[in-house]
Coordinates of C-alpha atoms in Angstrom, one line a residue:
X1 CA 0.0 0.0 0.0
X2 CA 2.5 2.2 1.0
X3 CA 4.7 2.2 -2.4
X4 CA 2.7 4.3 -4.3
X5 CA 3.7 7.1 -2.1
X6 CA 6.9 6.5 -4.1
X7 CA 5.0 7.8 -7.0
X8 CA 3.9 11.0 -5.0
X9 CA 7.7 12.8 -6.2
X10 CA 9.0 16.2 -6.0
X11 CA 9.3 15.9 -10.1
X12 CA 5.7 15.2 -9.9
X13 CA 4.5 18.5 -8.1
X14 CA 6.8 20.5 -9.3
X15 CA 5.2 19.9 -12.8
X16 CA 1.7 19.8 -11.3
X17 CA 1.9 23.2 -9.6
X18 CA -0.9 24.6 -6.7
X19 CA -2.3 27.2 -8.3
X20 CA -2.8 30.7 -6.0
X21 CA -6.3 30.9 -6.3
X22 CA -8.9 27.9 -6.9
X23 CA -12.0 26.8 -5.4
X24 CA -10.2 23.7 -4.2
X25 CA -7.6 25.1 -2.7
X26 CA -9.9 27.2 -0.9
X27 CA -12.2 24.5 0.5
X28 CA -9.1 22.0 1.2
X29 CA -8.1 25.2 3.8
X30 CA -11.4 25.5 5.5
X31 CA -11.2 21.9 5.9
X32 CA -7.9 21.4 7.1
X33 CA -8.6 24.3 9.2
X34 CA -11.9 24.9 10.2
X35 CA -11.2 26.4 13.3
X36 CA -10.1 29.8 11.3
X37 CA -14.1 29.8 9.9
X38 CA -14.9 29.3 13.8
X39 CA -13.1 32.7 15.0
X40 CA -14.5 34.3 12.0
X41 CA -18.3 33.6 13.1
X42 CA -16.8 34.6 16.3
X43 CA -16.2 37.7 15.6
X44 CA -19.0 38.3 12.6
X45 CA -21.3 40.2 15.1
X46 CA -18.8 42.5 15.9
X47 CA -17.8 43.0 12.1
X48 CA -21.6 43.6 11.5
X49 CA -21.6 46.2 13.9
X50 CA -18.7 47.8 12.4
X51 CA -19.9 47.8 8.9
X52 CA -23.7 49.2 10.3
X53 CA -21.7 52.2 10.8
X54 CA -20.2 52.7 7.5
X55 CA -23.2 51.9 5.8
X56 CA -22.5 48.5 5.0
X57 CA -25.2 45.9 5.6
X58 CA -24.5 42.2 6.6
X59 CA -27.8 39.7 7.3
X60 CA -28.0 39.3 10.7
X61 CA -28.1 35.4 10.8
X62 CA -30.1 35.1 14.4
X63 CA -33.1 34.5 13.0
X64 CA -32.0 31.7 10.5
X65 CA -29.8 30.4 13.4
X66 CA -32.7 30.3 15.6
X67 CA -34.6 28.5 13.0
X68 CA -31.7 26.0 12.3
X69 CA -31.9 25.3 15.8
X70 CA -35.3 24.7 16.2
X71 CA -36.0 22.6 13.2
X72 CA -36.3 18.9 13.4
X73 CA -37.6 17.5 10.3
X74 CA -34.7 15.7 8.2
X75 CA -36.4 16.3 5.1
X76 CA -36.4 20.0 5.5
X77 CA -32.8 20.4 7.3
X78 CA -31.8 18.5 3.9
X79 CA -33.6 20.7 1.5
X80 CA -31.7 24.1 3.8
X81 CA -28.4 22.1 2.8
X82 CA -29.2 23.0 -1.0
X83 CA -29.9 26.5 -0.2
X84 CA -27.6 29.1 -0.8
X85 CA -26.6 30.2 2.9
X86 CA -24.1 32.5 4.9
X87 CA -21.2 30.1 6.1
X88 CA -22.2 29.8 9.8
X89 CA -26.1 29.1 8.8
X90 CA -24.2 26.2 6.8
X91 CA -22.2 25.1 9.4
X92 CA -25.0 24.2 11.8
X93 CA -27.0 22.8 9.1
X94 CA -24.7 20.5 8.5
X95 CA -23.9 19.9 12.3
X96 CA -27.0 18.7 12.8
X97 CA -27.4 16.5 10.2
X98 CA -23.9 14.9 11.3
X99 CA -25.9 14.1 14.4
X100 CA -28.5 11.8 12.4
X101 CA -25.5 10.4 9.8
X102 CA -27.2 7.4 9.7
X103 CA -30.1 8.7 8.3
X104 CA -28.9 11.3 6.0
X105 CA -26.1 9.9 4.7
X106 CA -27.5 7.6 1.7
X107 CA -29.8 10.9 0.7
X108 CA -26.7 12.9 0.9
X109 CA -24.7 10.6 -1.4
X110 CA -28.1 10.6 -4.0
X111 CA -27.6 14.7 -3.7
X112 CA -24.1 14.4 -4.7
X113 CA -24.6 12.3 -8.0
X114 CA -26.9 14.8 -9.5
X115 CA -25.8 18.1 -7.7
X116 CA -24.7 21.1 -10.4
X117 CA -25.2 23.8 -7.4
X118 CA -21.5 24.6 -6.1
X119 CA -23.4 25.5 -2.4
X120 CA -24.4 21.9 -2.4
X121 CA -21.6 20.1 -3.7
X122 CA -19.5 22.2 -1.0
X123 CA -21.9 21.2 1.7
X124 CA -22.0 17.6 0.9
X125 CA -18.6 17.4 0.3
X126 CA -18.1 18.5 4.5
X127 CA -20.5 16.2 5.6
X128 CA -18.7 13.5 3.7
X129 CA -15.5 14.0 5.1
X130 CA -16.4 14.8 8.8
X131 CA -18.9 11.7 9.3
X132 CA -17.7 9.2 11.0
X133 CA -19.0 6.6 7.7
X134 CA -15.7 6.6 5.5
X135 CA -17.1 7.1 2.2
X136 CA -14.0 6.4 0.1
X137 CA -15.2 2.8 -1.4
X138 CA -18.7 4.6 -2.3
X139 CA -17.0 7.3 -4.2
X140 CA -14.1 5.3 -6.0
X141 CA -17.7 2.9 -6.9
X142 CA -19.9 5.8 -8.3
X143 CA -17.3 8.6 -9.3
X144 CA -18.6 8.2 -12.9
X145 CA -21.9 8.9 -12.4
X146 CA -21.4 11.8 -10.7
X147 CA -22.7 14.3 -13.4
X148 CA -20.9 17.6 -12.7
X149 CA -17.3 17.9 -13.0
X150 CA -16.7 20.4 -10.0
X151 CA -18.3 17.9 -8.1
X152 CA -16.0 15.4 -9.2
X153 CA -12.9 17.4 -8.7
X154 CA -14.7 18.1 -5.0
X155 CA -15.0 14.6 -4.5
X156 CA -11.2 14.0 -4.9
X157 CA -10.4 16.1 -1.6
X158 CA -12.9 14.0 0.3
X159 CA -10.4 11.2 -0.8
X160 CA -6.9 12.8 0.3
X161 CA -8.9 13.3 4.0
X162 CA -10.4 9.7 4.2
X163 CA -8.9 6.9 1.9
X164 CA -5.5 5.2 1.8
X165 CA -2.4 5.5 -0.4
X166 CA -4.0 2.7 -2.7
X167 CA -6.3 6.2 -4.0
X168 CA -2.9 7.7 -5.8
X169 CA -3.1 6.4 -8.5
X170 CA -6.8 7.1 -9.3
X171 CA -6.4 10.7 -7.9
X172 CA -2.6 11.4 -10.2
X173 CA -4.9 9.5 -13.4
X174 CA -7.6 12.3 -12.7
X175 CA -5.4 15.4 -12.6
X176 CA -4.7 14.6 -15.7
X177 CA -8.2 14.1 -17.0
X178 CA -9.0 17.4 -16.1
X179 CA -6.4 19.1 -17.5
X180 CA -7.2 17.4 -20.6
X181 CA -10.6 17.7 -20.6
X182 CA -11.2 21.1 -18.9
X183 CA -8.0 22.9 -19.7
X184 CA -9.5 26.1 -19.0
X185 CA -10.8 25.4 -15.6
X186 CA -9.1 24.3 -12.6
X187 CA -10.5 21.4 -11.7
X188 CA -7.1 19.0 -11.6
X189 CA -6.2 21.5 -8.1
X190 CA -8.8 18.9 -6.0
X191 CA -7.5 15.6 -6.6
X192 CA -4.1 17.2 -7.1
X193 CA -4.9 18.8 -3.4
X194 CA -5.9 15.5 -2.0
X195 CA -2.3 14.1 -3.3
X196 CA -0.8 16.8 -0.9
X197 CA -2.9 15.4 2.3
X198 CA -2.7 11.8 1.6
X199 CA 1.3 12.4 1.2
X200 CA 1.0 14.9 4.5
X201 CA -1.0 11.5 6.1
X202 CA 1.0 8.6 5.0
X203 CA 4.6 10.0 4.6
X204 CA 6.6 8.3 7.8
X205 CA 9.6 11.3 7.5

């Protein structure tokens, strides 16, 4: 298992660059760190505050926390995770669907299949790698009938948090399908991301 992290090669990302800016790299941050997206809700009251006063309006999220919070029909918590939300509304959406994994998690993957919406693509992609189900074996199963490409190249970081080294060669194989397919996009940076965790996971130096 561990000898195709031989493959994973200074060569190899040094001709497969991170770019700057991508939506991959962004998400592979807020999941690697989620704690920086925790001191920012922290302080979003105060920036709120702050931007009142120059004119600036930010929703005030109380009253769609509160409703968050009070809501306890799957269905409908499921049908919020679609909706396009501020980031600590989709936090605790997702939090409490984490709670009832079991439940959720086959609709979740069904969401994921047919999902063009980057919101939820995003929001299933968190649940898939916080829950405690390791979802790696359903995604290497049905990665080809997931429909939208961003979702694909979404998919791929779930992999570099949750599978094994025997997912390198699948995620290397799909950098380059992206590149070759979607030249113009930057869909390669998420399973080229994942090679970056599962090498920060597995390497013993």
């Amino acid at each position: 298992m561990t000898n195709n992290l031989k493959l994973l090669t200074k060569d190899y990302f040094n001709k497969h660059p991170v770019k700057e800016y991508s939506a991959a790299r962004l998400e592979y941050s807020m999941l690697l760190m989620p704690e920086v997206m925790d001191v920012v809700d922290a302080k979003l009251p105060q920036m709120s505050e702050m931007a009142a006063k120059r004119g600036i309006d930010i929703p005030d999220t109380t009253e769609l926390m509160a409703k968050v919070e009070q809501e306890e029909d799957t269905g409908k918590l499921l049908r919020m995770l679609r909706q396009t939300q501020p980031p600590v509304v989709r936090k605790a959406v997702r939090e409490k669907l984490l709670n009832r994994e079991e439940a959720v998690l086959p609709e979740i993957q069904r969401m994921i299949l047919k999902a063009f919406n980057d919101n939820t693509i995003e929001n299933c992609v968190r649940f898939m790698t916080k829950c405690g189900t390791n979802c790696s074996d359903w995604i290497m199963q049905n990665y080809n009938d997931v429909r939208e490409p961003y979702a694909r190249s979404m998919l791929c970081l779930v992999l570099g948090f949750r599978a094994n080294t025997d997912a390198i060669p699948f995620l290397m194989q799909q950098v380059d399908s992206f590149v070759k397919q979607f030249p113009d996009k930057s869909y390669e940076q998420g399973p080229l991301m994942a090679l970056y965790e599962i090498r920060a996971r597995f390497r013993t130096v």
